[in-house]
Tab-separated table of C-alpha atoms and ligand atoms in Angstrom:
chain	number	residue	atom	x	y	z
A	157	MET	CA	-57.813	30.948	-104.132
A	158	PRO	CA	-61.182	31.979	-105.713
A	159	VAL	CA	-63.935	33.407	-103.263
A	160	TYR	CA	-65.857	30.828	-101.698
A	161	LEU	CA	-69.662	31.438	-102.050
A	162	ASP	CA	-70.803	27.563	-102.073
A	163	TYR	CA	-71.229	27.019	-98.895
A	164	ASN	CA	-74.767	25.126	-99.146
A	165	ALA	CA	-72.784	22.631	-100.948
A	166	THR	CA	-70.193	22.611	-98.091
A	167	THR	CA	-68.508	24.591	-95.227
A	168	PRO	CA	-65.036	24.487	-93.672
A	169	VAL	CA	-64.339	22.979	-90.551
A	170	ASP	CA	-64.763	25.829	-88.010
A	171	PRO	CA	-61.315	26.186	-86.115
A	172	ARG	CA	-62.909	25.564	-83.253
A	173	VAL	CA	-64.620	22.657	-84.260
A	174	LEU	CA	-61.161	21.215	-85.234
A	175	ASP	CA	-59.894	21.836	-82.075
A	176	ALA	CA	-62.552	19.900	-80.459
A	177	MET	CA	-62.001	16.870	-82.616
A	178	LEU	CA	-58.360	16.259	-82.208
A	179	PRO	CA	-58.054	14.985	-79.007
A	180	TYR	CA	-60.433	12.022	-80.358
A	181	PHE	CA	-57.677	11.263	-82.842
A	182	ARG	CA	-55.391	11.097	-80.670
A	183	GLU	CA	-55.422	9.908	-76.802
A	184	HIS	CA	-59.081	9.756	-76.557
A	185	PHE	CA	-59.402	7.013	-79.353
A	186	GLY	CA	-61.900	4.745	-77.595
A	187	ASN	CA	-64.470	2.953	-79.071
A	188	ALA	CA	-67.853	4.806	-77.631
A	189	ALA	CA	-68.995	0.869	-77.474
A	190	SER	CA	-66.572	-0.525	-75.249
A	191	ARG	CA	-68.054	-0.610	-71.801
A	192	GLN	CA	-64.954	-2.214	-69.814
A	193	HIS	CA	-62.459	0.301	-69.925
A	194	ALA	CA	-61.742	4.016	-69.401
A	195	PHE	CA	-60.976	4.066	-73.465
A	196	GLY	CA	-64.632	3.476	-73.979
A	197	TRP	CA	-65.976	5.353	-71.261
A	198	LYS	CA	-64.366	8.522	-72.339
A	199	ALA	CA	-65.703	8.406	-75.964
A	200	GLN	CA	-69.252	7.348	-74.841
A	201	GLU	CA	-69.034	10.617	-72.616
A	202	ALA	CA	-67.879	12.544	-75.561
A	203	VAL	CA	-70.727	11.370	-77.653
A	204	ASP	CA	-73.241	11.836	-75.124
A	205	GLY	CA	-72.224	15.445	-74.738
A	206	ALA	CA	-72.240	16.184	-78.240
A	207	ARG	CA	-75.568	14.358	-78.508
A	208	ALA	CA	-77.065	16.619	-76.414
A	209	ARG	CA	-75.727	19.872	-77.966
A	210	ILE	CA	-77.279	18.676	-81.276
A	211	ALA	CA	-80.420	17.650	-79.722
A	212	ALA	CA	-80.609	21.437	-78.227
A	213	LEU	CA	-80.229	23.040	-80.944
A	214	ILE	CA	-83.328	21.721	-82.753
A	215	GLY	CA	-85.479	21.447	-79.326
A	216	ALA	CA	-85.123	17.586	-78.961
A	217	ASP	CA	-84.288	15.434	-76.164
A	218	ALA	CA	-80.802	13.476	-76.892
A	219	ARG	CA	-82.352	10.094	-76.826
A	220	GLU	CA	-84.113	11.517	-80.037
A	221	ILE	CA	-80.748	11.541	-81.829
A	222	ALA	CA	-79.275	8.785	-84.091
A	223	PHE	CA	-75.808	9.289	-85.399
A	224	THR	CA	-75.625	8.398	-89.438
A	225	SER	CA	-72.969	8.554	-92.212
A	226	GLY	CA	-74.566	12.344	-93.402
A	227	ALA	CA	-77.956	13.287	-94.090
A	228	THR	CA	-78.359	11.429	-97.477
A	229	GLU	CA	-77.889	8.135	-95.231
A	230	SER	CA	-80.506	10.040	-92.957
A	231	ASP	CA	-83.084	10.639	-95.452
A	232	ASN	CA	-82.806	7.276	-96.697
A	233	LEU	CA	-83.297	6.107	-93.192
A	234	ALA	CA	-86.254	8.228	-92.532
A	235	LEU	CA	-88.290	7.408	-95.903
A	236	LYS	CA	-87.071	3.690	-96.593
A	237	GLY	CA	-87.154	2.947	-92.713
A	238	VAL	CA	-90.697	4.474	-91.770
A	239	ALA	CA	-92.127	3.439	-95.027
A	240	ARG	CA	-91.209	-0.347	-94.858
A	241	ALA	CA	-92.336	-0.425	-91.212
A	242	SER	CA	-95.490	0.985	-91.808
A	243	ARG	CA	-96.438	-1.158	-94.193
A	244	PRO	CA	-99.197	-2.801	-92.817
A	245	LYS	CA	-100.851	0.614	-92.089
A	246	GLY	CA	-100.422	2.027	-95.665
A	247	ASP	CA	-98.174	2.715	-98.955
A	248	HIS	CA	-98.712	6.000	-99.637
A	249	ILE	CA	-95.760	8.878	-99.242
A	250	ILE	CA	-96.164	12.550	-100.243
A	251	THR	CA	-93.243	14.646	-101.131
A	252	LEU	CA	-92.202	17.400	-103.236
A	253	VAL	CA	-90.743	17.756	-106.903
A	254	THR	CA	-88.362	20.417	-105.494
A	255	GLU	CA	-86.404	17.926	-102.761
A	256	HIS	CA	-82.970	17.062	-102.310
A	257	LYS	CA	-81.735	13.773	-104.494
A	258	ALA	CA	-81.612	11.984	-101.180
A	259	VAL	CA	-85.424	12.029	-100.544
A	260	LEU	CA	-86.696	11.779	-104.293
A	261	ASP	CA	-84.455	8.861	-105.283
A	262	SER	CA	-85.249	7.198	-101.921
A	263	CYS	CA	-88.939	7.611	-102.976
A	264	ARG	CA	-88.240	6.254	-106.380
A	265	GLN	CA	-86.669	3.081	-104.914
A	266	LEU	CA	-89.625	2.661	-102.491
A	267	GLU	CA	-92.006	2.799	-105.791
A	268	ALA	CA	-89.933	0.029	-107.287
A	269	GLU	CA	-91.227	-1.855	-103.594
A	270	GLY	CA	-94.776	-0.759	-104.734
A	271	PHE	CA	-95.177	2.120	-102.662
A	272	HIS	CA	-96.802	5.313	-104.318
A	273	VAL	CA	-95.718	8.304	-103.764
A	274	THR	CA	-97.240	11.763	-104.566
A	275	TYR	CA	-94.565	14.455	-105.825
A	276	LEU	CA	-96.329	17.859	-104.974
A	277	PRO	CA	-95.825	20.932	-107.289
A	278	VAL	CA	-94.358	24.130	-105.872
A	279	ASP	CA	-95.510	27.782	-107.337
A	280	ARG	CA	-93.189	30.255	-109.126
A	281	ASP	CA	-91.567	31.206	-105.532
A	282	GLY	CA	-90.423	27.848	-104.873
A	283	LEU	CA	-93.555	27.319	-102.040
A	284	VAL	CA	-95.807	24.236	-101.644
A	285	ASP	CA	-99.549	25.261	-100.924
A	286	PRO	CA	-100.391	23.194	-97.753
A	287	GLU	CA	-104.388	22.999	-99.281
A	288	ASP	CA	-102.540	20.836	-102.280
A	289	LEU	CA	-101.086	18.843	-99.722
A	290	ARG	CA	-104.105	18.274	-97.624
A	291	ARG	CA	-105.944	17.225	-100.723
A	292	ALA	CA	-103.154	14.846	-101.504
A	293	ILE	CA	-103.481	12.616	-98.249
A	294	THR	CA	-105.491	9.468	-98.173
A	295	PRO	CA	-106.563	6.750	-95.653
A	296	ARG	CA	-103.569	4.659	-96.945
A	297	THR	CA	-100.694	7.794	-96.404
A	298	VAL	CA	-98.437	6.848	-93.941
A	299	LEU	CA	-95.374	9.570	-94.134
A	300	ILE	CA	-95.298	13.474	-95.185
A	301	SER	CA	-91.693	14.212	-96.158
A	302	VAL	CA	-91.116	18.261	-96.959
A	303	MET	CA	-87.726	19.720	-96.417
A	304	ALA	CA	-87.834	22.794	-94.470
A	305	ALA	CA	-84.961	25.126	-96.727
A	306	ASN	CA	-84.479	24.527	-100.322
A	307	ASN	CA	-80.551	23.892	-100.452
A	308	GLU	CA	-80.541	25.754	-104.317
A	309	ILE	CA	-83.178	28.566	-104.060
A	310	GLY	CA	-83.022	28.849	-99.793
A	311	VAL	CA	-87.023	29.286	-99.554
A	312	LEU	CA	-88.621	28.066	-96.293
A	313	GLN	CA	-91.729	25.570	-96.661
A	314	PRO	CA	-94.423	26.349	-94.483
A	315	LEU	CA	-93.096	23.432	-91.897
A	316	ALA	CA	-95.622	24.361	-88.928
A	317	ALA	CA	-98.953	24.454	-91.385
A	318	ILE	CA	-97.739	21.109	-92.734
A	319	GLY	CA	-96.686	19.532	-89.662
A	320	GLY	CA	-99.751	20.412	-87.986
A	321	MET	CA	-102.109	18.991	-91.079
A	322	ALA	CA	-99.905	15.776	-90.646
A	323	ARG	CA	-100.300	15.380	-86.832
A	324	ASP	CA	-104.245	16.028	-87.089
A	325	ALA	CA	-104.174	13.473	-89.842
A	326	GLY	CA	-102.256	11.003	-87.931
A	327	ILE	CA	-99.156	10.861	-90.498
A	328	LEU	CA	-95.512	11.138	-89.667
A	329	PHE	CA	-93.722	14.097	-90.703
A	330	HIS	CA	-90.341	13.826	-91.693
A	331	THR	CA	-88.149	16.991	-92.866
A	332	ASP	CA	-84.925	17.371	-94.503
A	333	ALA	CA	-83.634	19.971	-92.126
A	334	VAL	CA	-80.189	20.116	-93.619
A	335	GLN	CA	-79.952	23.924	-94.716
A	336	ALA	CA	-82.077	25.177	-91.625
A	337	ALA	CA	-80.579	23.692	-88.843
A	338	GLY	CA	-78.203	26.187	-87.291
A	339	LYS	CA	-78.714	28.670	-89.912
A	340	VAL	CA	-82.611	29.783	-88.887
A	341	ARG	CA	-84.820	28.823	-86.023
A	342	PHE	CA	-85.896	25.121	-86.504
A	343	ASP	CA	-87.566	23.394	-83.546
A	344	VAL	CA	-88.984	20.037	-83.760
A	345	ASP	CA	-92.205	20.565	-81.426
A	346	ASP	CA	-93.088	23.619	-82.765
A	347	LEU	CA	-92.940	22.544	-86.271
A	348	HIS	CA	-94.464	19.162	-85.302
A	349	VAL	CA	-92.111	17.211	-87.114
A	350	ASP	CA	-91.475	13.823	-86.362
A	351	LEU	CA	-88.167	12.932	-87.966
A	352	ALA	CA	-85.474	15.388	-89.065
A	353	SER	CA	-82.302	14.672	-91.248
A	354	ILE	CA	-79.366	17.288	-90.403
A	355	THR	CA	-75.356	17.169	-91.354
A	356	ALA	CA	-72.375	18.370	-90.049
A	357	HIS	CA	-70.461	19.411	-92.890
A	358	LYS	CA	-73.173	21.983	-93.660
A	359	MET	CA	-73.039	23.498	-90.409
A	360	TYR	CA	-69.100	23.847	-89.982
A	361	GLY	CA	-68.298	20.401	-88.935
A	362	PRO	CA	-66.635	17.381	-90.766
A	363	LYS	CA	-67.822	15.721	-93.556
A	364	GLY	CA	-69.231	12.211	-93.069
A	365	VAL	CA	-71.276	12.664	-90.020
A	366	GLY	CA	-74.895	13.393	-89.549
A	367	ALA	CA	-78.322	12.292	-87.662
A	368	LEU	CA	-81.588	11.259	-87.478
A	369	TYR	CA	-84.125	13.025	-85.288
A	370	ILE	CA	-86.781	10.373	-84.147
A	371	ARG	CA	-89.466	11.631	-81.629
A	372	ARG	CA	-89.861	9.198	-79.137
A	373	ARG	CA	-93.562	9.320	-78.176
A	374	SER	CA	-96.845	10.707	-79.200
A	375	PRO	CA	-96.419	9.036	-81.536
A	376	ARG	CA	-93.908	6.176	-81.727
A	377	ILE	CA	-91.933	5.747	-84.524
A	378	PRO	CA	-91.782	2.395	-86.586
A	379	ILE	CA	-88.552	2.136	-88.068
A	380	GLU	CA	-86.606	-0.357	-89.951
A	381	PRO	CA	-82.841	-0.328	-89.784
A	382	LEU	CA	-81.106	0.031	-93.138
A	383	ILE	CA	-77.960	-1.196	-91.621
A	384	ASP	CA	-77.827	-4.613	-89.441
A	385	GLY	CA	-74.888	-5.333	-87.059
A	386	GLY	CA	-73.436	-4.448	-83.324
A	387	GLY	CA	-77.419	-2.307	-82.588
A	388	GLN	CA	-75.591	0.719	-81.832
A	389	GLU	CA	-77.898	3.758	-82.030
A	390	GLN	CA	-80.854	1.716	-80.077
A	391	GLY	CA	-80.664	-0.374	-83.041
A	392	VAL	CA	-81.588	2.101	-85.378
A	393	ARG	CA	-78.055	2.557	-86.937
A	394	SER	CA	-75.195	-0.267	-86.479
A	395	GLY	CA	-71.527	0.812	-86.861
A	396	THR	CA	-68.995	1.744	-84.404
A	397	LEU	CA	-69.502	5.769	-83.598
A	398	ASN	CA	-67.713	8.216	-85.729
A	399	VAL	CA	-66.521	9.553	-82.188
A	400	ALA	CA	-64.453	12.334	-83.283
A	401	GLY	CA	-66.637	13.358	-85.988
A	402	ILE	CA	-69.443	13.359	-83.571
A	403	VAL	CA	-67.585	15.692	-81.467
A	404	GLY	CA	-66.983	17.823	-84.046
A	405	PHE	CA	-70.626	17.958	-85.108
A	406	GLY	CA	-71.775	18.561	-81.062
A	407	ARG	CA	-69.125	21.928	-81.033
A	408	ALA	CA	-70.566	22.776	-84.323
A	409	ALA	CA	-74.233	22.747	-83.243
A	410	GLU	CA	-73.184	24.434	-79.923
A	411	ILE	CA	-71.500	27.303	-81.771
A	412	ALA	CA	-74.199	27.279	-84.277
A	413	GLU	CA	-77.094	28.005	-81.961
A	414	ALA	CA	-74.936	30.671	-80.176
A	415	GLU	CA	-74.492	32.581	-83.363
A	416	LEU	CA	-77.553	32.001	-85.151
A	417	GLU	CA	-79.225	35.429	-84.667
A	418	ALA	CA	-76.129	37.651	-85.180
A	419	GLU	CA	-74.870	35.335	-88.087
A	420	GLY	CA	-78.208	35.469	-89.742
A	421	ALA	CA	-78.455	39.265	-89.699
A	422	ARG	CA	-74.784	39.685	-91.131
A	423	LEU	CA	-75.513	37.291	-93.768
A	424	ALA	CA	-79.044	38.629	-94.779
A	425	ALA	CA	-77.250	42.177	-95.447
A	426	LEU	CA	-74.208	40.671	-97.469
A	427	ARG	CA	-76.827	38.715	-99.463
A	428	ASP	CA	-78.938	41.509	-99.981
A	429	ARG	CA	-75.756	43.758	-100.723
A	430	LEU	CA	-75.006	41.069	-103.537
A	431	TRP	CA	-78.320	41.644	-105.197
A	432	ARG	CA	-78.256	45.070	-105.296
A	433	GLN	CA	-74.660	45.276	-106.726
A	434	LEU	CA	-75.971	42.521	-109.400
A	435	SER	CA	-79.194	44.365	-110.337
A	436	SER	CA	-77.886	47.622	-110.500
A	437	THR	CA	-75.298	47.152	-112.859
A	438	LEU	CA	-77.085	44.311	-115.310
A	439	GLY	CA	-80.051	44.237	-116.376
A	440	ASP	CA	-82.425	41.191	-117.351
A	441	ILE	CA	-81.833	39.356	-114.137
A	442	GLY	CA	-84.254	37.903	-112.335
A	443	LEU	CA	-84.258	36.121	-108.768
A	444	ASN	CA	-85.379	32.590	-108.216
A	445	GLY	CA	-87.370	31.524	-105.546
A	446	SER	CA	-89.327	33.527	-102.825
A	447	PRO	CA	-87.990	37.182	-101.798
A	448	ILE	CA	-89.585	36.861	-98.276
A	449	ALA	CA	-89.625	33.318	-96.999
A	450	ARG	CA	-85.844	32.192	-97.421
A	451	LEU	CA	-82.722	31.540	-95.836
A	452	PRO	CA	-80.790	34.822	-94.800
A	453	HIS	CA	-77.595	33.373	-97.028
A	454	THR	CA	-78.696	32.023	-100.214
A	455	LEU	CA	-79.353	34.035	-103.404
A	456	ASN	CA	-80.320	31.999	-106.591
A	457	VAL	CA	-80.189	34.426	-109.699
A	458	GLY	CA	-81.151	33.976	-113.482
A	459	PHE	CA	-79.046	35.782	-116.320
A	460	GLY	CA	-81.080	36.229	-119.161
A	461	GLY	CA	-78.998	35.900	-122.558
A	462	VAL	CA	-75.826	34.298	-121.504
A	463	ASP	CA	-74.551	30.529	-121.917
A	464	GLY	CA	-74.900	29.066	-118.519
A	465	ARG	CA	-71.390	26.416	-119.292
A	466	ALA	CA	-69.417	29.929	-120.620
A	467	LEU	CA	-71.083	31.627	-117.428
A	468	MET	CA	-69.349	28.746	-115.364
A	469	LEU	CA	-66.171	28.455	-117.203
A	470	ALA	CA	-65.626	32.350	-117.259
A	471	LEU	CA	-66.087	32.458	-113.463
A	472	ASP	CA	-62.834	30.944	-112.740
A	473	ASP	CA	-62.203	32.790	-109.429
A	474	VAL	CA	-65.373	32.956	-107.711
A	475	ALA	CA	-66.630	29.612	-106.459
A	476	VAL	CA	-70.737	29.186	-106.840
A	477	SER	CA	-73.076	26.439	-107.901
A	478	SER	CA	-74.436	26.747	-111.755
A	479	GLY	CA	-78.491	25.895	-112.092
A	480	ALA	CA	-77.264	22.481	-113.902
A	481	ALA	CA	-76.468	19.382	-112.228
A	482	CYS	CA	-72.776	19.023	-112.749
A	483	THR	CA	-72.874	15.458	-112.440
A	484	SER	CA	-73.514	15.161	-116.046
A	485	MET	CA	-71.653	16.407	-119.172
A	486	ASP	CA	-74.908	17.278	-120.675
A	487	ALA	CA	-75.965	19.893	-118.106
A	488	GLU	CA	-79.617	18.660	-117.028
A	489	PRO	CA	-81.173	22.096	-115.899
A	490	SER	CA	-81.696	21.970	-111.968
A	491	HIS	CA	-84.875	20.045	-111.102
A	492	VAL	CA	-85.993	22.532	-108.787
A	493	LEU	CA	-85.559	25.811	-110.751
A	494	LEU	CA	-87.557	23.713	-113.627
A	495	GLY	CA	-90.093	22.857	-110.579
A	496	LEU	CA	-90.721	26.481	-110.414
A	497	GLY	CA	-91.313	26.877	-113.842
A	498	VAL	CA	-88.180	28.642	-114.635
A	499	PRO	CA	-87.510	27.884	-118.461
A	500	PRO	CA	-84.651	25.438	-119.246
A	501	ASP	CA	-82.560	28.106	-120.889
A	502	VAL	CA	-83.056	30.356	-117.715
A	503	ALA	CA	-82.463	27.768	-115.461
A	504	ARG	CA	-79.079	26.651	-116.879
A	505	SER	CA	-77.767	30.537	-116.885
A	506	SER	CA	-78.853	30.573	-113.160
A	507	LEU	CA	-76.085	30.606	-110.312
A	508	ARG	CA	-76.387	29.954	-106.676
A	509	PHE	CA	-74.513	31.982	-104.281
A	510	SER	CA	-74.808	30.672	-100.897
A	511	LEU	CA	-72.683	32.659	-98.147
A	512	GLY	CA	-71.131	31.548	-94.734
A	513	ARG	CA	-69.434	32.433	-91.905
A	514	PHE	CA	-66.201	33.436	-93.433
A	515	THR	CA	-67.788	35.513	-96.243
A	516	THR	CA	-66.539	39.200	-96.152
A	517	ALA	CA	-67.608	42.293	-97.541
A	518	ASP	CA	-65.007	42.809	-99.814
A	519	GLU	CA	-65.671	38.901	-101.107
A	520	ILE	CA	-69.345	39.997	-101.982
A	521	ASP	CA	-68.221	43.218	-103.940
A	522	TYR	CA	-65.245	41.369	-105.665
A	523	ALA	CA	-67.769	38.469	-106.719
A	524	ALA	CA	-70.555	41.248	-108.042
A	525	GLY	CA	-67.611	42.985	-109.853
A	526	LYS	CA	-66.505	39.745	-111.280
A	527	VAL	CA	-70.072	38.134	-112.030
A	528	SER	CA	-71.066	41.673	-113.825
A	529	ALA	CA	-68.074	41.810	-115.873
A	530	VAL	CA	-68.386	38.207	-117.348
A	531	VAL	CA	-72.178	38.958	-117.863
A	532	THR	CA	-71.796	41.572	-119.625
A	533	HIS	CA	-68.742	40.404	-121.745
A	534	LEU	CA	-70.360	37.153	-122.669
A	535	ARG	CA	-73.576	39.260	-123.568
A	536	ARG	CA	-71.766	41.209	-126.265
A	537	GLN	CA	-70.593	38.174	-127.811
A	538	VAL	CA	-73.936	36.662	-128.230
A	539	PRO	CA	-75.299	37.629	-131.414
A	540	ALA	CA	-78.141	40.023	-130.998
A	541	PHE	CA	-80.762	37.486	-132.731
A	542	GLU	CA	-80.197	34.819	-130.209
A	543	LEU	CA	-81.019	37.122	-127.596
A	544	GLU	CA	-84.321	38.083	-128.576
A	545	GLY	CA	-85.833	34.631	-128.080
A	546	SER	CA	-84.433	34.646	-124.536
A	547	GLU	CA	-86.525	34.904	-121.658
A	548	ALA	CA	-85.676	36.617	-118.573
A	549	GLY	CA	-86.225	35.150	-114.989
A	550	PRO	CA	-89.007	36.289	-112.596
A	551	ASP	CA	-88.984	39.550	-111.865
A	552	LEU	CA	-88.344	40.264	-107.889
B	741	PLP	C1	-76.335	18.606	-98.680
B	741	PLP	C2	-77.313	18.120	-98.414
B	741	PLP	C3	-78.188	16.688	-98.304
B	741	PLP	C4	-76.948	15.402	-98.184
B	741	PLP	O1	-76.189	15.576	-96.818
B	741	PLP	P1	-74.709	15.103	-96.944
B	741	PLP	O2	-74.750	14.791	-95.413
B	741	PLP	O3	-73.574	15.471	-97.586
B	741	PLP	O4	-75.042	13.269	-97.450
B	741	PLP	C5	-79.157	16.230	-97.870
B	741	PLP	N1	-80.605	17.263	-98.091
B	741	PLP	C6	-79.658	18.616	-98.582
B	741	PLP	C7	-80.980	19.841	-98.267
B	741	PLP	C8	-78.859	18.815	-98.828
B	741	PLP	O5	-78.205	20.279	-98.704
């Protein structure tokens, strides 16, 4: 199997998480909403335990966690749910150009419904200037949505500053915390966050289960459900709970919290090792995103003078993400890298390396060697006149 360096796309289920889940497929298969018998009670008890662990990971109260099908749904619920319920108060939302598509496309939908959205730019490092945000606030602004950590470049936005500003202005603050929760310290009170999206499969839990943190009081959050039905999750999200998935999510959160510090340090060292090896063997490469305000396990590198698609094709045994949306055949350069001002050709020839719990030093050494060999080989194939006009990524 190839070396897996795409942990920001999804993570394998930790064996400890799987062990916790299995009984909830077998003997404890009850519906957590069944109040009349022991099967339901057992499921309810397990959900309660998981809810408490997930809440603890982000400094919340268990009653502030609503389970969803994943962070895409959580982002949709936060943006659309709050905007639609806030309509009498205002119709303006502020977000960033580098947000995840789940946020951006929810905003597009809200625009179609008559809302106004400001998409703030970021600087060359990928960071928003809180002063830009302050200037964008109007009396009609009801919601600010800024991600905690970017999934492509790993930069950490200045959430505490933004949260404080939102609170002072009486505007609700949502953050997509998928890539931060369980990886770096993330506390909803410290950061003045009112709503936060998280998902199990980015922290060694199963796919298809996520949560939305919704602050309970001061302020109370107006939110309109996206799904109507049995009234589960305090009416915010109807549907039978995915009990086994939620149990796995809870165990995953518990492990992430316990290992966060040590694992962060280990991964930062491996990331730096990867960068050192690449930059010592290859010229004309650049780091995309801030070298300081960033996650420990994400490295996004632009390789000058190579064709992005040829690079991906040649990397047959190293699983990474490219700087182009692989959803379309015409390989649109990443909206995140373009948002940083990275030229389209450099964006297309950029790679995201995202490391995780099962990444070893040997794998890093192998991947660095392979990438260096492939880039060197591809550069030799490109006629010199084509290389002249190529632009390097940003210098470190
Ligand atoms: C993966 C991801 C999502 C989507 O989460 P799903 O649970 O897969 O729907 C949303 N935001 C960010 C930043 C992500 O990395």
